[in-house]
C-alpha positions in Angstrom: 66.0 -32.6 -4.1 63.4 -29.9 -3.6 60.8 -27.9 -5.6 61.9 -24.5 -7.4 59.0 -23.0 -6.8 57.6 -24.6 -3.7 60.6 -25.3 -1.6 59.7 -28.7 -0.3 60.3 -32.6 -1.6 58.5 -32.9 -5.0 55.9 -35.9 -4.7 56.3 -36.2 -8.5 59.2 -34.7 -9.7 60.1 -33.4 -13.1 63.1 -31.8 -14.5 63.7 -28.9 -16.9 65.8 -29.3 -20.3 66.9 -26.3 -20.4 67.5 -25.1 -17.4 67.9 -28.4 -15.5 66.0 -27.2 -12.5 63.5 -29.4 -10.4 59.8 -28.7 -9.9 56.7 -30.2 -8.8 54.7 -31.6 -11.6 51.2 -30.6 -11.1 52.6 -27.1 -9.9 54.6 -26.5 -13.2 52.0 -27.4 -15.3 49.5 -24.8 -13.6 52.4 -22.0 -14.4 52.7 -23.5 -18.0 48.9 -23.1 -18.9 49.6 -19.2 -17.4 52.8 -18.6 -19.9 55.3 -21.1 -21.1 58.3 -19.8 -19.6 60.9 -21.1 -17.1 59.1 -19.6 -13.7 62.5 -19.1 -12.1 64.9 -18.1 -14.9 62.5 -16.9 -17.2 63.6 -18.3 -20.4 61.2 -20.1 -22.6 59.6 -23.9 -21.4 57.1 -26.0 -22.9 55.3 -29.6 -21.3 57.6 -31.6 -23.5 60.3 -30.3 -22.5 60.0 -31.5 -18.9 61.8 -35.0 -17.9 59.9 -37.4 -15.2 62.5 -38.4 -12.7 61.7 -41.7 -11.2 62.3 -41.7 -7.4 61.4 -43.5 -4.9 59.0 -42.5 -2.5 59.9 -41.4 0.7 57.3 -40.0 3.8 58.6 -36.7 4.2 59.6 -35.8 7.1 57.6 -33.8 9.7 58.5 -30.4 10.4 59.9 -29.5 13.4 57.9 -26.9 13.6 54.5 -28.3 14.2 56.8 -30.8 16.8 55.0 -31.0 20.0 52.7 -28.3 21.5 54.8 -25.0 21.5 55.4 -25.6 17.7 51.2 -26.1 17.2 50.8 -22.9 19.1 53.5 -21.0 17.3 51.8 -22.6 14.0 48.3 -21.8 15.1 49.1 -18.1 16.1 51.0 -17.9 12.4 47.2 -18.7 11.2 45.5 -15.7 13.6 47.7 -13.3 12.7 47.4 -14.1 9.2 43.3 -14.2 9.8 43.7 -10.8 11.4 45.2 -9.1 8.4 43.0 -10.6 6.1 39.9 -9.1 8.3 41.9 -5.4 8.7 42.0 -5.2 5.0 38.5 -6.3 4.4 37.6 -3.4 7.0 39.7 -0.9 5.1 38.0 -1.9 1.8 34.7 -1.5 3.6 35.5 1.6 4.7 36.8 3.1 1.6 33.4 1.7 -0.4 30.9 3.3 2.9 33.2 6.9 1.7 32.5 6.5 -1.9 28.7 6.0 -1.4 28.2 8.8 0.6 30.3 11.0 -1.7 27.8 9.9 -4.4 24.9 10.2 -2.9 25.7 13.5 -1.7 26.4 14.2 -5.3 23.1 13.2 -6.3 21.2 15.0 -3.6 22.8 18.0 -4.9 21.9 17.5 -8.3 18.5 16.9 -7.8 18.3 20.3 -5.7 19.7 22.4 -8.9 17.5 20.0 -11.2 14.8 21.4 -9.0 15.6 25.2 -8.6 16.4 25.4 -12.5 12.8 24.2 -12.6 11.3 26.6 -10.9 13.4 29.4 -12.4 12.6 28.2 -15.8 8.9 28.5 -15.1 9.1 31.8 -13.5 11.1 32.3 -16.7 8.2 31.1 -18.4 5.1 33.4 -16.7 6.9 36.3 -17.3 7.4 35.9 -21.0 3.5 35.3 -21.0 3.3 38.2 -18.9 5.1 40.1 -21.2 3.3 38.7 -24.4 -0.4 39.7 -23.0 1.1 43.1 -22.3 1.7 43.1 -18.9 4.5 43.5 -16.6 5.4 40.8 -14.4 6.2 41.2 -10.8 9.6 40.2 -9.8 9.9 37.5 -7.2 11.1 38.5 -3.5 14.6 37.8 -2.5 14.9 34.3 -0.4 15.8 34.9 3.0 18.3 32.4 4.9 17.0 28.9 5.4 18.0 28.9 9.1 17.3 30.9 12.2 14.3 32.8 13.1 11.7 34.5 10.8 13.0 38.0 9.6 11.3 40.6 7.9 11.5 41.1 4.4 14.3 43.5 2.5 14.5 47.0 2.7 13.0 46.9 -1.3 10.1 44.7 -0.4 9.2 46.7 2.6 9.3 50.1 0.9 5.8 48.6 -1.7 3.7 45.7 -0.2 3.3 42.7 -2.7 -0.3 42.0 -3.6 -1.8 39.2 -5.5 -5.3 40.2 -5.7 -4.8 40.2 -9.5 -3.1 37.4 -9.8 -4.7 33.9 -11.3 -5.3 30.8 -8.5 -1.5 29.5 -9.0 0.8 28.0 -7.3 4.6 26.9 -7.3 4.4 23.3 -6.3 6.0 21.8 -3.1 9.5 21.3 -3.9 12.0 18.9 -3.1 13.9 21.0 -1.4 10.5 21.7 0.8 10.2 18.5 1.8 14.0 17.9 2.4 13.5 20.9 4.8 10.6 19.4 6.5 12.7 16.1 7.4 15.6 17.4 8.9 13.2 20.0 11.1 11.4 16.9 12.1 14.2 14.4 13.2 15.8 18.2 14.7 12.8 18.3 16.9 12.0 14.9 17.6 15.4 14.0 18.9 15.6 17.4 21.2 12.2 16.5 22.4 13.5 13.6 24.2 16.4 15.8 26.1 14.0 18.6 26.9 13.7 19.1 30.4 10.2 20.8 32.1 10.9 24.5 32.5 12.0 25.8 36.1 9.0 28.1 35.7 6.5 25.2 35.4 3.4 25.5 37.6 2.9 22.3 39.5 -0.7 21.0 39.6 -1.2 22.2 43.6 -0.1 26.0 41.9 -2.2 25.3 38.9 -5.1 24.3 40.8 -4.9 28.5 42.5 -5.0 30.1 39.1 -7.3 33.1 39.2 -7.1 36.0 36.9 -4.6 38.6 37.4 -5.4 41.2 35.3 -7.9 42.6 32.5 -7.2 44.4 29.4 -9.7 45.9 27.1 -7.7 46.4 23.6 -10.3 46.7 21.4 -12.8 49.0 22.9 -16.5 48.3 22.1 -15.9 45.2 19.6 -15.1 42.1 20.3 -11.7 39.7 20.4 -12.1 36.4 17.7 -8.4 34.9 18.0 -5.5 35.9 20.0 -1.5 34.6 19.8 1.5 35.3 22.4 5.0 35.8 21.8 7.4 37.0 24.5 6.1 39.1 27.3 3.0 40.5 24.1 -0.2 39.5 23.2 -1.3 40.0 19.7 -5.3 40.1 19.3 -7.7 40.2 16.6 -10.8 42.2 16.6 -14.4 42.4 15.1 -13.0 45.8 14.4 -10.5 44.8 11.7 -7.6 45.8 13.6 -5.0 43.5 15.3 -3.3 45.3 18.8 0.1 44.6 20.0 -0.3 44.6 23.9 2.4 44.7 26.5 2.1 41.6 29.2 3.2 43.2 32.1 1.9 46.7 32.0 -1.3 46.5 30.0 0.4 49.3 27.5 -0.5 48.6 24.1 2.1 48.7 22.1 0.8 49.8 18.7 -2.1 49.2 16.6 -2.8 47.7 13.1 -4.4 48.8 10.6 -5.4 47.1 6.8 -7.8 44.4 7.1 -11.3 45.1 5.7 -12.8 42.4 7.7 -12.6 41.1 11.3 -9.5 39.5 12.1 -10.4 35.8 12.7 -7.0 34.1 13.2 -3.6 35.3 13.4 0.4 33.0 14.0 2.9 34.8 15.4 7.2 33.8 14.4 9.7 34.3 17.3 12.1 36.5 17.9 11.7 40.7 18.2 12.3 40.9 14.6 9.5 38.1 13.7 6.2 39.2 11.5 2.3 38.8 12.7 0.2 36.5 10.3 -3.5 37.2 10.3 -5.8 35.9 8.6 -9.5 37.7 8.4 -13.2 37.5 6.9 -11.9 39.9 3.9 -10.8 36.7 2.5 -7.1 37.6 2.8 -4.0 36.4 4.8 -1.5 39.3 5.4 2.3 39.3 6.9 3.3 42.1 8.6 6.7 43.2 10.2 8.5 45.7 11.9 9.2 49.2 11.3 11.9 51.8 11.8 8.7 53.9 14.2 8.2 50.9 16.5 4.8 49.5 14.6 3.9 47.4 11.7 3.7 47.8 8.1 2.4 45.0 5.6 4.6 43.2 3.6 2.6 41.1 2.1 -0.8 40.4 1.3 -2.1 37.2 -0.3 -5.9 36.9 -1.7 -6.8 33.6 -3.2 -8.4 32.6 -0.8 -12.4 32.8 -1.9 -13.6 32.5 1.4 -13.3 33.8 5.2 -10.6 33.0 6.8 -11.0 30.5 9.9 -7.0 29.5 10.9 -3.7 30.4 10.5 -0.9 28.0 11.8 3.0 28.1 11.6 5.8 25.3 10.4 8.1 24.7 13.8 10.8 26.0 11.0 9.6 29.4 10.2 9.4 29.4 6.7 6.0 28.0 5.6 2.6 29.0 6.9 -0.8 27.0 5.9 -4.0 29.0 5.9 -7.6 27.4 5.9 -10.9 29.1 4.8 -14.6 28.6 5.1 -15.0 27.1 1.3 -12.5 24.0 2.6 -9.6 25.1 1.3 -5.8 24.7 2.7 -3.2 27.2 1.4 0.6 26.5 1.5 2.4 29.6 1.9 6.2 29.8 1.8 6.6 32.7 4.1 10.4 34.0 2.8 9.4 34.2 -0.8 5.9 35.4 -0.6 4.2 32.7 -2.8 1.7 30.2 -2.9 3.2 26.8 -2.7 -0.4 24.6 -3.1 -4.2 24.8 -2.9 -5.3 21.9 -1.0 -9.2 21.4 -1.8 -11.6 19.2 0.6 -14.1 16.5 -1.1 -18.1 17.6 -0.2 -20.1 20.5 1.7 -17.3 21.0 4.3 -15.7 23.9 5.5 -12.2 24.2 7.9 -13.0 25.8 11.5 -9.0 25.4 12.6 -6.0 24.3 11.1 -3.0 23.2 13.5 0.8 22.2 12.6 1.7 18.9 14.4 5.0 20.2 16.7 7.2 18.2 14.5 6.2 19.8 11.5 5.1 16.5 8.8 1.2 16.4 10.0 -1.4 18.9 9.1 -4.4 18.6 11.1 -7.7 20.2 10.5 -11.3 21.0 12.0 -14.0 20.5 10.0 -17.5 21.3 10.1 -18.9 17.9 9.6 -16.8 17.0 13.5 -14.3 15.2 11.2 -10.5 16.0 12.1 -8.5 15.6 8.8 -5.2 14.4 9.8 -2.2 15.5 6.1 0.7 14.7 5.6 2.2 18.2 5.0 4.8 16.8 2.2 2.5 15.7 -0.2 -0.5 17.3 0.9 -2.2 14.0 1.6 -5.4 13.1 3.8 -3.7 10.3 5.5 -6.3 9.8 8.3 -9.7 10.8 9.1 -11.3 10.8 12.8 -15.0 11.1 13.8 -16.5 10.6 17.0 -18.8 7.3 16.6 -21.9 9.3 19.1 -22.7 13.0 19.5 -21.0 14.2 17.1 -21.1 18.1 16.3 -18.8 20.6 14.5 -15.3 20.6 15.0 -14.4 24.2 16.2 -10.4 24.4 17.3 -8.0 21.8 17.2 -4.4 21.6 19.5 -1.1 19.0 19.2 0.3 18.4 22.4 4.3 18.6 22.6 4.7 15.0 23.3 3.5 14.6 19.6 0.9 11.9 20.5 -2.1 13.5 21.2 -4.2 16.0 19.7 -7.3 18.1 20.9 -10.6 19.0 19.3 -13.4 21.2 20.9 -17.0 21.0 19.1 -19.9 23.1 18.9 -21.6 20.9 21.5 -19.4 22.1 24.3 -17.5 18.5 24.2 -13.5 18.6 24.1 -12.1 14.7 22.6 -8.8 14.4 23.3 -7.6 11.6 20.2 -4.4 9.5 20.8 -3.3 9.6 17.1 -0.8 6.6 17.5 -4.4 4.5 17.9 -6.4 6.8 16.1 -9.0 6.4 19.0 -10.7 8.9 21.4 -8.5 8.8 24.4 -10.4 11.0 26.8 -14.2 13.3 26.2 -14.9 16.1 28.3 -18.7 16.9 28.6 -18.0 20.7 29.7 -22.0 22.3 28.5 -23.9 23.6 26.1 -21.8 26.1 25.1 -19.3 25.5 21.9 -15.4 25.0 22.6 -14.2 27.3 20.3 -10.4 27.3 21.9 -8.2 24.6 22.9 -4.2 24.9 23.3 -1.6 22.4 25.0 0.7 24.3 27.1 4.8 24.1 25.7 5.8 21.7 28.0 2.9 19.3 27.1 1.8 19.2 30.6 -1.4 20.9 30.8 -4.2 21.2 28.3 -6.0 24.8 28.2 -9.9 25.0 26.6 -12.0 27.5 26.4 -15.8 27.4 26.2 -18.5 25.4 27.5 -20.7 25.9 30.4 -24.0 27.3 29.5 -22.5 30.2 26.7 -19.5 29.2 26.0 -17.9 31.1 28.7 -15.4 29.1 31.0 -12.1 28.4 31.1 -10.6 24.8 31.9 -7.4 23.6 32.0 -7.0 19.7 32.7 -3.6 17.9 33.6 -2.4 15.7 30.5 -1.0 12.4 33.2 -3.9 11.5 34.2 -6.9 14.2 32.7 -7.9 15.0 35.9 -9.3 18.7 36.2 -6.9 21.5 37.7 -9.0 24.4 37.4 -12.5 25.7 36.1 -13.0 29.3 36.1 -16.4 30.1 34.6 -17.4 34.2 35.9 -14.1 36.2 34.4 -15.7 36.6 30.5 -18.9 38.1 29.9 -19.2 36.5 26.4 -18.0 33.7 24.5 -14.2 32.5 24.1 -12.5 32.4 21.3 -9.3 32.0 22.2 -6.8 30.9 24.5 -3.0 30.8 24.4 0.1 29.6 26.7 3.0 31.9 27.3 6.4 29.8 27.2 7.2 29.9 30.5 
């Protein structure tokens, strides 16, 4: 006698009426409560119409199955396997669900980035109905270049008429999320490559560095002097008390062409990579201008940007390209996006301070900034945020030029009093002072590799050139008799 639905000796056994079938009590009763029909044939059942058999009770008998120890092994690897199946479902399930969150937030992402473009269209929509009601013509945005690979100059229709804002209002677009998403992925992008980057083949060694001596002299801007100065390839792009910016060939001392626009000395200028990349300056006319390429082997302007209501001190490049900050005498920080042409935010300073040099961190989040007061303001590019402030606790003077090392840890600062701090920003504490003179430190760069720090200044007019070795900041070379006059700039070639 054995269970319909179990298959095994009934400990209390009932019978059907109807169908006369055996079951298990308490298991028939749980199929009952579910739907009062016969589980096996189907046909309708109730509670009373089950019969109790009486029986006696017997100890069932053990199976041979679990006999001896092959049949608990046998049983035991029945339960694994059974474990095992249950777990590779559960990992299929979890795998499914991991699918299904990234396809929604994927989806979301993408929403917010149309939410955010219809935005900004709809206020450009906006300004140019007010344009049009005051009786005005609006200018049409530029086009928007390709949000990867180098710096390009601007369409053939930008390039044929120059874009000025001179007449435009103090405005600006806002940083979008689209910005900022940019600004992550070029940061983890650069952080995670920094770590595989190997030195350069052409690195000098500090016995090599240690026999630097000049090599050559070039006069490009006859009878006025140079205020800032920018490499790219085998050219060196200068800036000139005599409002011109020259293009001059490395290796032969050729210059390469000469331009012309600013109505004030050029006082800082960025340069993108690449042949095809523009010159930014920035000069005393108030006025940040991008220039690029021509058919005739010069530069034309294609674009000039004037809300700035002071002189232009700095100019410094995002590691992507595509967004250029300017900083001016009256304490201002502009955020440029360079593809579009437009002002993305004015970032204003609290009290009587004024920016000397403005410097992109190398993984393109921080913002750092020389002030007057010897204060370095340390932003968080993103949200245009002061997120830390460092002064010198003794001898403090103005901060003149300010340099991020590669390694991303260190940052440099010459002042007025011919004293170069080097600040470990992961303490937020001076990590090594140079006393160098009396002469102001108007230039210091980090080399690409991170190696070797380059400053220019001290001495007793502001004069020498150092360069000191980042392991240890011990001094490689000084070389104080090659200028005649102050330096104001100094700048690493790649290699």
């Amino acid at each position: 006698m054995f269970c319909a639905i179990s298959g095994v000796v009934p400990k209390e056994p009932v019978v059907a009426k109807t169908s006369g079938l055996v079951f298990e009590k308490s298991l028939i009763e749980k199929v009952l409560k579910v739907e009062e029909k016969c589980p096996v044939t189907g046909a309708p059942l109730r509670s009373e119409d089950l019969i109790v058999v009486q029986a006696n009770k017997v100890t069932p008998p053990v199976s041979n199955a679990t006999v001896g120890v092959p049949g608990m092994l046998r049983a035991l690897q029945d339960q694994w396997d059974e474990a095992m199946l249950e777990s590779f479902n559960l990992r299929q399930q979890l795998d499914l669900t991991r699918k299904e969150l990234a396809t929604a937030l994927y989806q979301h992402d993408a929403a917010c980035r149309v939410i955010a473009r219809l935005i900004r269209e709809r206020d450009e929509a906006y300004q140019m109905l007010n344009s049009y009601k005051a009786g005005s013509t609006p200018s049409q945005p530029s086009a928007s270049a390709s949000s990867e690979g180098p710096v390009s100059a601007p369409t053939a229709s930008t390039a044929a008429s120059a874009m000025d804002v001179d007449d435009q209002d103090r405005e600006a677009r806002g940083v979008s999320s689209e910005v900022v998403a940019e600004f992550n992925a070029v940061c983890k992008s650069l952080s995670s490559g920094r770590k595989q980057r190997k030195p350069s083949e052409h690195l000098q060694s500090k016995e090599d560095m240690m026999l630097l001596e000049e090599s050559s002299s070039y006069t490009p801007h006859k009878n006025s002097g140079i205020l800032s100065v920018a490499v790219r390839d085998n050219t060196v792009v200068s800036g000139g008390d005599d409002r011109a910016i020259v293009v001059t060939d490395i290796t032969t001392g050729q210059t390469q062409c000469k331009i012309s626009g600013h109505t004030g000395a050029v006082s800082a200028l960025a340069t993108a990579a690449g042949a095809s990349g523009l010159i930014f300056s920035g000069s005393q006319d108030k006025t940040v201008r991008f220039w690029g390429a021509n058919s005739s082997g010069g530069y034309a302007e294609r674009f000039k940007y004037s809300q700035h209501r002071a002189s232009i001190t700095g100019v410094t490049l995002h590691p992507s390209g595509h967004y250029l900050v300017s900083a001016s005498e009256d304490g201002e920080w502009h955020f440029l996006d360079v593809q579009e042409a437009a002002c993305l935010a004015i970032v204003p300073v609290s009290g009587d301070v004024k920016y000397n040099a403005v410097s992109f961190h190398p993984d393109g989040l921080l913002l750092g900034t020389a002030c007057s007061n010897g204060q370095l303001k340390i932003w968080d590019a993103r949200e245009q945020k002061n997120v830390v402030t460092m002064t010198a606790e003794e001898n403090v003077a103005a901060a003149e030029s300010i340099s991020f090392s590669e390694n991303g840890y260190y940052t440099a600062a010459g002042y007025g009093n011919g004293t170069v701090r080097v600040w470990d920003l992961r303490k937020q504490s001076v990590a090594k002072t140079y006393e160098l003179g009396q002469g102001a430190v108007r230039a210091v760069s980090f080399d690409y590799s991170g190696t070797y720090l380059g400053i220019g200044g001290g001495g007793a007019h502001g004069q020498a050139i150092h360069v000191k070795v980042v392991k240890d900041w011990s001094n490689s070379v000084t070389i104080s008799d090659s200028h005649s006059k102050a330096i104001s700039g100094v700048a690493w070639t790649e290699h």
